[in-house]
Amino acid sequence: MATAVGKKFPNISVNAMNDMGDTFQINVLEEAVNNKKKVLLFWYPKDFTFVCPTELHAFQAALPEFEKRNTVVIGASVDSAEVHFAWLSTAKDNGGIEGVTYPLLADTNRNLSEALGILDSTEVYDEETQTISKEGDDVTYRATYLIDEEGTVFHEGVNHMPVGRNVNEFLRLIDAYAHVQSHGEVCPANWEEGKEA
Amino acid sequence: MATAVGKKFPNISVNAMNDMGDTFQINVLEEAVNNKKKVLLFWYPKDFTFVCPTELHAFQAALPEFEKRNTVVIGASVDSAEVHFAWLSTAKDNGGIEGVTYPLLADTNRNLSEALGILDSTEVYDEETQTISKEGDDVTYRATYLIDEEGTVFHEGVNHMPVGRNVNEFLRLIDAYAHVQSHGEVCPANWEEGKEA
Amino acid sequence: MATAVGKKFPNISVNAMNDMGDTFQINVLEEAVNNKKKVLLFWYPKDFTFVCPTELHAFQAALPEFEKRNTVVIGASVDSAEVHFAWLSTAKDNGGIEGVTYPLLADTNRNLSEALGILDSTEVYDEETQTISKEGDDVTYRATYLIDEEGTVFHEGVNHMPVGRNVNEFLRLIDAYAHVQSHGEVCPANWEEGKEA
Amino acid sequence: MATAVGKKFPNISVNAMNDMGDTFQINVLEEAVNNKKKVLLFWYPKDFTFVCPTELHAFQAALPEFEKRNTVVIGASVDSAEVHFAWLSTAKDNGGIEGVTYPLLADTNRNLSEALGILDSTEVYDEETQTISKEGDDVTYRATYLIDEEGTVFHEGVNHMPVGRNVNEFLRLIDAYAHVQSHGEVCPANWEEGKEA
Amino acid sequence: MATAVGKKFPNISVNAMNDMGDTFQINVLEEAVNNKKKVLLFWYPKDFTFVCPTELHAFQAALPEFEKRNTVVIGASVDSAEVHFAWLSTAKDNGGIEGVTYPLLADTNRNLSEALGILDSTEVYDEETQTISKEGDDVTYRATYLIDEEGTVFHEGVNHMPVGRNVNEFLRLIDAYAHVQSHGEVCPANWEEGKEA
Amino acid sequence: MATAVGKKFPNISVNAMNDMGDTFQINVLEEAVNNKKKVLLFWYPKDFTFVCPTELHAFQAALPEFEKRNTVVIGASVDSAEVHFAWLSTAKDNGGIEGVTYPLLADTNRNLSEALGILDSTEVYDEETQTISKEGDDVTYRATYLIDEEGTVFHEGVNHMPVGRNVNEFLRLIDAYAHVQSHGEVCPANWEEGKEA
Amino acid sequence: MATAVGKKFPNISVNAMNDMGDTFQINVLEEAVNNKKKVLLFWYPKDFTFVCPTELHAFQAALPEFEKRNTVVIGASVDSAEVHFAWLSTAKDNGGIEGVTYPLLADTNRNLSEALGILDSTEVYDEETQTISKEGDDVTYRATYLIDEEGTVFHEGVNHMPVGRNVNEFLRLIDAYAHVQSHGEVCPANWEEGKEA
Amino acid sequence: MATAVGKKFPNISVNAMNDMGDTFQINVLEEAVNNKKKVLLFWYPKDFTFVCPTELHAFQAALPEFEKRNTVVIGASVDSAEVHFAWLSTAKDNGGIEGVTYPLLADTNRNLSEALGILDSTEVYDEETQTISKEGDDVTYRATYLIDEEGTVFHEGVNHMPVGRNVNEFLRLIDAYAHVQSHGEVCPANWEEGKEA
Amino acid sequence: MATAVGKKFPNISVNAMNDMGDTFQINVLEEAVNNKKKVLLFWYPKDFTFVCPTELHAFQAALPEFEKRNTVVIGASVDSAEVHFAWLSTAKDNGGIEGVTYPLLADTNRNLSEALGILDSTEVYDEETQTISKEGDDVTYRATYLIDEEGTVFHEGVNHMPVGRNVNEFLRLIDAYAHVQSHGEVCPANWEEGKEA
Amino acid sequence: MATAVGKKFPNISVNAMNDMGDTFQINVLEEAVNNKKKVLLFWYPKDFTFVCPTELHAFQAALPEFEKRNTVVIGASVDSAEVHFAWLSTAKDNGGIEGVTYPLLADTNRNLSEALGILDSTEVYDEETQTISKEGDDVTYRATYLIDEEGTVFHEGVNHMPVGRNVNEFLRLIDAYAHVQSHGEVCPANWEEGKEA
C-alpha cells in the first residue's frame, strides 16, 4: 500500500485526554483544516514505560517553537484515556509525564493506527480452528506525521520500537516546508531556516 | 497496509549504475545481510532536476561518517541506468552530480518502489474504456530506509516532493539504533552519540 | 453464535503481569487442564477507573475461598502489562489495586476477548471510503468464566459496563458444579454447599 | 459472535402458555419497551425433568420481589405449549410445576434460542451424504437475561446443564442496575441495595 | 424434491423412550435391515394433545396384527424423551397414553424429520436483520412410513394436522406388499389378504 | 424438501384426455378453487399394463361416492393424450379401461410430476462425457393427493410401484377432513363417518 | 450446438420393445460397431396417432432393401415399451402397426432424444416460483439418423411434426455413402446407385 | 442443443455474391417473411472443389420447379464473396459454376454457420499455453434448411462431407409441407404431390 | 496485449498449398528453428482481389534476394487451400498469381491469425439473443513478420487493408538484424548493408 | 489482443517536452483529429544511449518532407520530461540530440505504451510472496504508428531493440495511404508516389 505522504490525512475522530482530565474527541484532519494550522502527530508504543517519557517531555519543552510555527502538537497511543490521565498525573520522577499539556489520542479501537498502518501486529490464520488471530501486541511503532493547513501529509517517519526521535528535525522539516509554501521552490538538503537555500 | 519498519526489507534485485559506468544488480537485503552492514537507501523523484542534486552531494560529503558506522549508502530513482550515468557524468555546475561515488538504483520497472509503496501515482479505472491508467508521474517521493545487519528496517521516512532531507539526522538514527544494539536499552529522545543516554 | 458454555475454553495464550512486575504468558485452557484446577477468569473494561477496583479487591479478599475450592483466579482487561503493573503499584487510596496478587491478562491484541465475543465494539463499513472501522472503545464488558479441570466452561456471565459482580455467587456456582461432579446429580436452584440438595 | 449484553434484545415473537391453559404470543422486547418494565427471562433445558422444577418454583416464590422491582418474570424452553400446560397441571409432588403463574415460552422452532446462541447442538456436515445434521439434543442451556425498560440487555448468564441458578443474585443485579439508572454511578462489586455503594 | 418411496430410509439414529423409562437410540434403517423386519414408523405433531392419543392407542391395539406380519411399530414426534415418558406415564383418562409399549422417537433436533421433509415450518429470511427464522411451530405432520426388510420405503403417507389415520389400511398395505414379495405380481386395487388377487 | 401437505397444490396446467377423445387442459388447483370442490388426484406408472386397470376401474366404480362428497376424481400418468384415448377405447377384457369417465392427465413433459417429486428416476452425472442422464424410466409412483376447496393438500400418499390403493381409505380421509372442516375438531384415528368422533 | 454428423453416435442404452412383446435394451452405437452394420434410426412424435403409422409401415415394407445394404432399421419415440406393444398388437385397420418387426426404442426418460436435441420442448424459468418448467409436449420431431459401421453419423435429418419421410431417399443416401466407402470419391448430387457417378 | 426445426431461422445478415459480381447482404429470415416466400438454403464445404459443383448445377437446373413452389434458393459456404465470384466466373468444364444465378452467402465470419451448428471444427483448450484453438478446417457440412413463409424451419438435413444431396427430395418435402399448410393434415410417408394422401 | 516482437513466434501448424497443388502443413516456428533459417511471413486479406496480386508477385520477384539472406518467404490468408490453388492456377492477366512458387498458408480456422491478433473483426454480444457474433469479415490485415533462426520475432508490421508493402524495406530490416547478429551492435537508422554503420 | 491498426488511436494525454524546455501535454488522437493532420509517432527504448540518436536525427532531417505531407512527427520514450530536456540540451557530439525540434512524449507512467502493448516487460507472479513483479526493464520497443486525420491507425510497426528504422519507408507509407484517400483504390506493393499505381 502507498505511503500517507501526498494525500489527505485520514478523516477519523479519536478519543483524547488532556492534563485536566477532560475526555474529548480529536479529528486530526479537521484540526488542521478548520484551524488553518499545521499538525505534528507523534505515536509511541505504550504508556507507563520508562524510556518513552523522554520523548513526551522533549515535545513539551519544544512546544513554544512549534507554536511559533503555527503547529499543533498531538501525542497518541492505543492506551485508554483513563490510562493517559493516570500517566499525566504521575510525577516525572516516578516515570510519569506530569507537566505535558498537549492532548493525547486514546486510539483503543485502533481505527486511526490501523488506517495509518503503524501497528506492530500481523494477522495469522489458523487452518485448524479457522480463526484469525494477531501476532504481536498490536501497539504502534514510533510514527510521526507532519500535516499542512490543507490536511495534506508532508512527512511520515516511522522508527522501530527502541529508536527515539529528534524534535529539532521536525522543526527543520516544518521550516523547510513552510519555506516551499512561501517561496515555491524545492528545498535543498540539510537546509535550515536562516541558512541560504 | 503496514509500514516496512520491523520487517525484513523486500528481497528484490534492481539494476544499478555507478560513476564508472558499470551496470550491475543490487539486492539491498542481501547487501545488508551478506556483508553484515547497515544500509541507508534514499530515493529521490527524478534525475536532472535542479534541487535534488544538493541531497545527493550531501550524502556524498557524509560518506566517511556512514562508513565509520559500517553503513553503505545507496541512492535510487526510477530513471534508467543510462540516464544515471549521464547525470553522474554531468558537472555539478551544470546541475549534474559528478563526484558521487555511491551506486544509484535504476528502478525503471518499479518493482522495488511499488513494493515499498512510495510512488506518487494512483490507479484509476475508466468505466467507459474499461482500462486502468495511472494518475501522477509514477515517480517516487523522497523516501529513506535504514536497514540493519539482519536486513530489518529500523527507520522509514517519507518526505513530500519538495522537502529535502537532513543527512545528520540519519547519522543520529544509526547511532541511536547501534546504541540499542550494543546496550540493549531503549534510546531517549534527542539522544546523540556521546551524550548521556 | 453459540455461548462458550459446554465447550472447551479457547486455546489462546495471552500476555500477563503480576504484582512482582513479571511479564509472562498465560493459556487459560492449559492452566486448567495441566494443573487439574478450576479457573475463574473475570474481565473488566479498563484499568485506572475508579469503581472497578472494588471488584478486583473483592476477588483478592476471597482468594482463600477459591483456593479451598482448587480454583485459580485470573483477572483480565485489554490494557497493557505495563499499565497493569502501574495500577498494581498504585495504592488503593489513589484508586490503585496494590495488594492484588493474582495475575492480570493484558489482552492488547484482543485475541482472547474477540474469541469470547465480549468486546463492546461493532464493525461498521463506510461505503464512501471502503474502510471498516469500529464503533465503541473496543474494551470488554464485565464477563466472567468458570472453567473446570477438563477446560470446559460451566458458567459464562456478562454484565453491562456499570453492573458489578458478586464474588459469593461464583463460589456458590463452583460448589454447585463440584457437587454435580462428585454426586452426579443435577443441582437444585438456590442450592448452597451444606444445604440439602 | 458478540454477547447480547449492551444491545437490544432480539425482536422475535414466541408462543407462550400460562397456568390457565391460554396460548398466546410474547415478544420479550416489546414486553419491556411497551410496558416500561424490566424483564427477567430464564431458560431451562426440558420440561418434565426432576431437578429443574426447583428453579421454576424458586422464581415463583420470588415473584413479589421481582414485582416490587418493576420486573416481569418469564420462563422458557423449547418444549411445546401443550407440554408446558401438562407440566403446569402436574402436582409438585409428581415432579410438576403446579402453582407457577408466570408465562412459559414454547420456542419449539428455536427462533429465539438460536438468535441468543444458547442451544446445546452443533451442526455437522456429512461429506458422504452431503447433509447437515445436528449433534446434541438441540435444547437450551440454563441461560438468564436481564433486560431494562429500553429493551437493552444488562446481564446475560449461561450455566451448563446441571448447574442451578440463584434467584437472589438476579434480584441483586436488578438492584445494582436500578441504582446506576437513578444515581448514574458505576456500582461496586458485591454491592447490595441498602449497603453503601 | 423426490418422495422417500423406492429409496433406502435415511440412515439416522434418534433418541427414543419406552414405557419403562429407558432412554436409547433407534436407527430405523438398521432396525429393518439388521432384524430382517418390516417397520411401520408413524409421526404425530405433539405429545399431550387430546386427540392424538386415539391414534397411539389404535396402533397399540393392533400390535399383535403387526407382529404377525413381522412388522415393528415405532411412534415419533419432536418432543423430548422426558416428555414422552411423562405422557406414557399419564393415564388414558387424563389424556395420557399409558399402556403403549412400542418405542417413541424423540427427534428434538429434527435430524430425521428434516430429512423426511415432514415439518410444518418454512424458513423465512428477514432482509432487515439478515436473519433466518422459521414460520410455523416446526413440528411434524401425521406422516407414516412403511419400510421393508431391505430398508426400502414402500409407502409414504402424510396427513394434514387434523386428519387421523386408519390402522387397518397400513395392515392392508403390508399384506399387499408381502403378497408381491412372495408372488412377484402387481397387486390390484382394494386388494386384501384372503381375497383373490 | 418438504411434503406437499399443508401447502397450495402446484399451479400448473396439464394436457388431459377423456373418454370422448377430447383434448383439453386441467389446472388441478383451479379445478378445486374455482369450482369450490375437493379433488382426488391419483397417479399410476403406465398405461397398457395389466394390473393398473383394476385401480382405474375401482375409482370409476366409486365415482358416485366421491360426487356425494363434492369431490372430483382425476387420474394421471406421463403417457400422452393419444395413448390415454387408445387405452380408454380398449375393452376391459383386453386390458383396457373402457368405461372410465373421469379425465386423465397426460403429463408427458413431467411438469407436474416433477413438481410433486413422484418420478422414479434420479439424475446421474457422467464425469467423462460431462452429461446428465436419468436412471430409471422417469414414470410416476402410485401417488395420491387430496386437495380441499381452497386448493390446500390435506393428504399425500405414495405407494411403491407394485402396491395398489384402497379407494375406501380415500373416502374415509375425505370424510374425516370434512368433519374437521365443519366441526373444527381434530379427528380420532380409525374414525369413520357415522361413528362417534 | 453442433450437429451430430461427423461424430460418433451417443453411447446410450435405451429400453426397446419388439412385436414379440420382449423388453430389452438397445445401444445404437454398439449395434453398429459390434455387428459391423449400418443403422437407420428414425424418430416419430407419438404412438397411436393416425398418420404416423404410414411411416412405420413404409419402413417395414422396405426392410429387405435395408437388409441388402447391411443396414438395421430401428424406430423410436418417447412412449413406453408397454404402449409400443399395445400399438404393435393393434391391427393396421384400427390405426395400429401390427406387422412391424423392427424394434422400437421406448425413450421415456428422454436420455437419447435429449442428447440428440430433437425434443419439441423448451425450458422456461418462472421468476415468481423459481421453478423451471417445459413448454411443449416434450416429444420428438421426425428425426432420422444414418450411422456407419464405425458408429459415425453420416446423415441427420429433422422434419417438423407434420412432414412425412421418404424411405427411398434414405436408401439413396446409404448407397451414396457406401459408394464413397468403397470408391473413396465424393459423390455427385442426385446420384443414385447404378447411375454413373 | 436443440434442432433448428420448429423455431424461427436465426435473424442474421450475411454477405452475398451473385453472378453479376454484385456484393450485397442477405438476411434469410427476412427473405422469407418480408417476401412471403419459402426458402431453401443449402451449404457446401468449399468453393473450387471438383465434386461440389454438381450439386450447385443440380439446384440451378431445378430452379423453375422451386419458383413454381414460391421457393427461393440460396447457396452458402464460408468462402469470401470474391472467391464466389471467381468460381461463378469459371467455366463448368474447368470445375467452375458458371451459369448459376441464385445468390451465394459468403459467411466468412461464420456468424450464421456457427448459429446453425454445422461447422466441422471443435474447440480444444491447450492447458500449457492456455489458448483455445480449433481442430478441423472450420468449414460447413452439406446442410440444407427449408424455411416457410413465417420464417419457421420445417426441415433440417445434414450430410457428412462426401454425401451429395437429392434435389427432388427437397421438392417433395416442400410439396408435403404445402399440402399440410393448405389441408391441415398430417402427411403420410413417401407421399408425393398428385398421389392420394 | 503485448506485441509479438521479442518473443517466440506462436507454435501452431497451419494447412498450406503450393503451385504444384500439394496440400501440407507448415509450422512457421519449426520452419525457422529446425532449418536454421530466417522466415518472412506476410498476410493479405483475400484471394482473388485485383490489387493484392502485385504484392504476391513482388515477393516472388525478390525471392532470390531473400534466399541469399537465408530467408524463407511464406504468404498467408484465411482462404482455403483449394482457393489458393485455383488462384495459383489463374494467369496473372486474369488477376491470378500464376508463377508464385513460395507456399501459401490456408488459415481457414484462424488459429494463427487469431493468436497474432491481426483479424479485422470484433466480437459483439447481443443482449437480446445472448449470442456473440463478429463484426467485420474476419479476414486479416496486411501483416508481416520477420522471424530469426531461433524463432524470435524481430519485426512486426501491420498495414491497414489498402496500404501495400515495400519488399525492399524487409530486405533492409533483415540485413540490419543480420548485421547486429554478427557485429553485436545497435544499428543506426536508415542504415543499409554496404553503408557505414 | 488485436493490432491497433484499423481502430482509433488510444485517447490518452501524455506529458511532453520540447527543445525550449516547455512542459506540456499531448493527446496524439486529438493532435490528429483537431488539427486535421496525419501523425507519425515513433518510440525508442531509452534516452542517453549512443545509437538511438541517429534515428532521432534522421526524423529531424526529414521533417520538411513530413510537413509537406501534412504530417506531424512526435518522438516518445518512458523517460521523464527533465531527462528529455537534458538530452535535448546535449550536443550531438556528446551523444545528445541537440537540434531536434519535434516534441518528445515522457510516458513515465506507461499509460500510453501499456495501452499499445509495446513494453518489453512481462508480469510474473511469485507464489511464495504472493506479489507480482516485472521481468525486463519496462521500456518500449522501437514502435512506429501512422495515424490519419480521423485518428485511425493505418500502420503499426515494431522493431526489436537493436533494429533501426528507415525514415523513407514511412514517407512511402504516408504517400500510399494518401493516394488511397484521394483515389479510393487499393495501392500496389512497392508503389511510390510518382510511379504508376
Coordinates of N, CA, C and O in Angstrom, one line a residue, chain E residues 13-94:
Chain E
S13 N -29.7 -42.1 13.4 CA -30.1 -42.5 14.8 C -30.8 -41.4 15.6 O -30.4 -40.3 15.5
V14 N -31.8 -41.8 16.3 CA -32.6 -40.8 17.0 C -32.8 -41.4 18.4 O -32.9 -42.6 18.7
N15 N -32.8 -40.4 19.4 CA -33.2 -40.8 20.8 C -34.6 -41.4 20.8 O -35.5 -41.0 20.1
A16 N -34.8 -42.3 21.8 CA -36.1 -42.9 21.9 C -36.4 -43.2 23.4 O -35.5 -43.3 24.2
M17 N -37.6 -43.4 23.7 CA -38.1 -43.7 25.0 C -39.1 -44.8 25.0 O -39.9 -44.9 24.0
N18 N -39.1 -45.6 26.0 CA -40.2 -46.6 26.0 C -41.0 -46.5 27.4 O -40.7 -45.7 28.2
D19 N -41.9 -47.4 27.6 CA -42.8 -47.3 28.8 C -42.0 -47.6 30.1 O -42.5 -47.4 31.2
M20 N -40.8 -48.2 29.9 CA -40.0 -48.5 31.1 C -39.2 -47.3 31.6 O -38.5 -47.3 32.6
G21 N -39.2 -46.2 30.8 CA -38.4 -45.0 31.1 C -37.0 -45.2 30.6 O -36.1 -44.4 31.0
D22 N -36.7 -46.2 29.8 CA -35.4 -46.4 29.3 C -35.1 -45.4 28.1 O -36.0 -45.2 27.2
T23 N -34.0 -44.8 28.1 CA -33.6 -43.9 27.0 C -32.6 -44.7 26.2 O -31.6 -45.3 26.7
F24 N -32.8 -44.7 24.9 CA -31.9 -45.4 24.0 C -31.9 -44.8 22.6 O -32.6 -43.8 22.4
Q25 N -31.2 -45.3 21.7 CA -31.2 -44.8 20.3 C -31.7 -45.8 19.3 O -31.5 -47.0 19.5
I26 N -32.5 -45.3 18.4 CA -33.1 -46.2 17.3 C -32.6 -45.6 16.0 O -32.8 -44.5 15.7
N27 N -32.1 -46.5 15.2 CA -31.8 -46.2 13.8 C -32.8 -47.1 13.0 O -32.7 -48.3 12.9
V28 N -33.8 -46.5 12.4 CA -34.9 -47.2 11.8 C -34.4 -48.1 10.7 O -34.9 -49.2 10.5
L29 N -33.5 -47.6 9.9 CA -33.0 -48.4 8.8 C -32.3 -49.7 9.3 O -32.6 -50.8 8.8
E30 N -31.5 -49.5 10.3 CA -30.9 -50.7 10.9 C -31.9 -51.6 11.5 O -31.7 -52.9 11.5
E31 N -32.9 -51.0 12.1 CA -33.9 -51.8 12.8 C -34.5 -52.8 11.8 O -34.8 -54.0 12.1
A32 N -34.8 -52.3 10.5 CA -35.3 -53.2 9.5 C -34.3 -54.2 9.0 O -34.5 -55.4 9.0
V33 N -33.1 -53.6 8.5 CA -32.2 -54.5 7.8 C -31.5 -55.5 8.8 O -31.4 -56.7 8.4
N34 N -31.1 -55.0 10.0 CA -30.4 -56.0 10.8 C -31.3 -57.1 11.4 O -30.9 -58.2 11.6
N35 N -32.6 -56.7 11.6 CA -33.5 -57.7 12.2 C -34.4 -58.4 11.1 O -35.3 -59.2 11.5
K36 N -34.2 -58.0 9.9 CA -35.0 -58.6 8.8 C -36.5 -58.5 9.1 O -37.2 -59.4 9.1
K37 N -36.8 -57.2 9.5 CA -38.2 -56.9 9.8 C -38.7 -55.8 8.9 O -38.0 -55.0 8.4
K38 N -40.1 -55.8 8.7 CA -40.7 -54.6 8.2 C -40.8 -53.6 9.4 O -40.9 -54.0 10.5
V39 N -40.8 -52.3 9.1 CA -41.1 -51.3 10.1 C -42.2 -50.4 9.6 O -42.3 -50.0 8.5
L40 N -43.1 -50.1 10.6 CA -44.1 -49.0 10.4 C -43.7 -47.9 11.3 O -43.7 -48.1 12.6
L41 N -43.3 -46.7 10.8 CA -43.0 -45.6 11.6 C -44.0 -44.5 11.4 O -44.3 -44.1 10.2
F42 N -44.7 -44.1 12.5 CA -45.7 -43.1 12.3 C -45.4 -41.8 13.2 O -44.9 -41.9 14.3
W43 N -45.6 -40.7 12.6 CA -45.3 -39.4 13.2 C -46.6 -38.7 13.6 O -47.6 -38.8 12.9
Y44 N -46.6 -38.0 14.8 CA -47.7 -37.2 15.1 C -47.1 -35.8 15.6 O -46.0 -35.7 15.9
P45 N -48.0 -34.8 15.6 CA -47.4 -33.4 15.9 C -46.9 -33.2 17.3 O -45.7 -32.8 17.4
K46 N -47.6 -33.6 18.3 CA -47.2 -33.1 19.6 C -47.8 -34.1 20.7 O -48.9 -34.6 20.6
D47 N -47.0 -34.3 21.7 CA -47.5 -35.0 22.9 C -48.5 -34.1 23.6 O -48.5 -32.9 23.4
F48 N -49.2 -34.8 24.5 CA -50.2 -34.1 25.4 C -51.2 -33.2 24.6 O -51.6 -32.2 25.1
T49 N -51.6 -33.7 23.4 CA -52.8 -33.1 22.8 C -53.9 -34.1 23.0 O -53.6 -35.3 23.1
F50 N -55.2 -33.7 22.9 CA -56.2 -34.6 23.3 C -56.7 -35.5 22.3 O -57.4 -36.5 22.6
V51 N -56.4 -35.3 21.0 CA -56.9 -36.2 20.0 C -55.9 -37.3 19.6 O -56.2 -38.4 19.5
C52 N -54.7 -36.8 19.5 CA -53.7 -37.7 19.0 C -53.7 -39.1 19.8 O -53.5 -40.1 19.2
P53 N -53.9 -39.0 21.1 CA -53.8 -40.3 21.8 C -54.6 -41.4 21.1 O -54.2 -42.6 21.1
T54 N -55.7 -41.1 20.5 CA -56.5 -42.2 19.9 C -55.7 -43.0 18.9 O -55.8 -44.2 18.8
E55 N -54.9 -42.2 18.1 CA -54.0 -42.9 17.1 C -53.0 -43.8 17.8 O -52.8 -44.9 17.4
L56 N -52.4 -43.3 18.9 CA -51.4 -44.1 19.5 C -52.0 -45.4 20.2 O -51.4 -46.4 20.1
H57 N -53.2 -45.2 20.7 CA -53.9 -46.4 21.3 C -54.3 -47.4 20.2 O -54.2 -48.6 20.3
A58 N -54.7 -46.8 19.0 CA -55.1 -47.7 17.9 C -53.9 -48.5 17.5 O -54.1 -49.7 17.2
F59 N -52.7 -47.9 17.3 CA -51.6 -48.7 16.9 C -51.2 -49.8 18.0 O -50.9 -50.9 17.7
Q60 N -51.4 -49.4 19.3 CA -51.1 -50.4 20.3 C -52.1 -51.6 20.2 O -51.6 -52.7 20.3
A61 N -53.3 -51.3 20.0 CA -54.3 -52.3 19.9 C -54.0 -53.3 18.8 O -54.3 -54.5 18.9
A62 N -53.5 -52.7 17.7 CA -53.2 -53.6 16.5 C -51.8 -54.2 16.5 O -51.5 -54.9 15.6
L63 N -51.1 -54.0 17.6 CA -49.7 -54.5 17.7 C -49.6 -56.0 17.3 O -48.7 -56.4 16.6
P64 N -50.5 -56.9 17.8 CA -50.4 -58.3 17.5 C -50.5 -58.6 16.0 O -49.8 -59.4 15.5
E65 N -51.4 -57.8 15.3 CA -51.5 -57.9 13.9 C -50.2 -57.6 13.2 O -49.8 -58.2 12.2
F66 N -49.6 -56.5 13.6 CA -48.3 -56.1 13.0 C -47.2 -57.1 13.3 O -46.4 -57.5 12.4
E67 N -47.2 -57.7 14.5 CA -46.2 -58.7 14.8 C -46.4 -59.9 13.9 O -45.4 -60.5 13.4
K68 N -47.6 -60.3 13.7 CA -47.9 -61.5 12.9 C -47.3 -61.2 11.5 O -46.9 -62.2 10.8
R69 N -47.2 -60.0 11.1 CA -46.7 -59.6 9.8 C -45.2 -59.3 9.8 O -44.7 -58.6 8.9
N70 N -44.6 -59.7 10.9 CA -43.1 -59.4 11.1 C -42.8 -57.9 11.0 O -41.7 -57.5 10.5
T71 N -43.7 -57.1 11.5 CA -43.5 -55.7 11.4 C -43.4 -55.0 12.8 O -44.3 -55.2 13.7
V72 N -42.4 -54.2 12.9 CA -42.2 -53.4 14.1 C -42.9 -52.1 14.0 O -42.9 -51.5 13.0
V73 N -43.6 -51.7 15.1 CA -44.2 -50.4 15.1 C -43.4 -49.4 15.9 O -43.0 -49.7 17.0
I74 N -43.2 -48.2 15.4 CA -42.4 -47.1 16.1 C -43.2 -45.8 15.9 O -43.6 -45.5 14.8
G75 N -43.5 -45.2 17.1 CA -44.1 -43.8 17.0 C -43.0 -42.8 17.1 O -41.9 -43.0 17.4
A76 N -43.4 -41.5 16.7 CA -42.3 -40.5 16.7 C -43.0 -39.1 16.8 O -44.0 -38.8 16.1
S77 N -42.3 -38.2 17.5 CA -42.6 -36.8 17.5 C -41.3 -36.0 17.8 O -40.3 -36.6 18.0
V78 N -41.4 -34.7 17.8 CA -40.2 -33.9 18.1 C -40.1 -33.5 19.6 O -39.3 -32.8 20.0
D79 N -41.0 -34.1 20.4 CA -40.9 -33.9 21.8 C -39.8 -34.7 22.4 O -39.3 -35.6 21.8
S80 N -39.3 -34.3 23.6 CA -38.2 -34.9 24.3 C -38.5 -36.3 24.9 O -39.7 -36.6 25.1
A81 N -37.5 -37.1 25.1 CA -37.7 -38.4 25.8 C -38.4 -38.2 27.1 O -39.3 -39.0 27.5
E82 N -38.1 -37.1 27.8 CA -38.6 -36.9 29.2 C -40.2 -36.6 29.0 O -41.0 -37.1 29.8
V83 N -40.5 -35.9 28.0 CA -41.9 -35.6 27.8 C -42.7 -36.9 27.4 O -43.8 -37.1 27.8
H84 N -42.0 -37.7 26.5 CA -42.6 -38.9 26.1 C -42.9 -39.8 27.3 O -44.0 -40.3 27.5
F85 N -41.9 -39.8 28.3 CA -42.1 -40.7 29.4 C -43.2 -40.1 30.3 O -44.0 -40.9 30.9
A86 N -43.3 -38.8 30.4 CA -44.4 -38.2 31.2 C -45.8 -38.6 30.6 O -46.7 -38.9 31.3
W87 N -45.8 -38.6 29.3 CA -47.1 -38.9 28.6 C -47.4 -40.4 28.7 O -48.5 -40.8 29.0
L88 N -46.3 -41.2 28.6 CA -46.5 -42.7 28.7 C -47.0 -43.0 30.1 O -47.6 -44.1 30.3
S89 N -46.6 -42.1 31.1 CA -47.0 -42.4 32.5 C -48.3 -41.8 32.9 O -48.7 -41.9 34.0
T90 N -48.9 -41.1 31.9 CA -50.2 -40.4 32.2 C -51.4 -41.4 31.8 O -51.3 -42.0 30.7
A91 N -52.3 -41.5 32.7 CA -53.4 -42.4 32.4 C -54.2 -42.0 31.2 O -54.4 -40.7 31.0
K92 N -54.7 -42.9 30.5 CA -55.6 -42.7 29.3 C -56.7 -41.7 29.6 O -57.0 -40.8 28.8
D93 N -57.3 -41.8 30.8 CA -58.4 -41.0 31.2 C -58.0 -39.5 31.3 O -58.8 -38.6 31.2
N94 N -56.7 -39.3 31.6 CA -56.2 -37.9 31.7 C -55.6 -37.5 30.4 O -54.7 -36.5 30.5

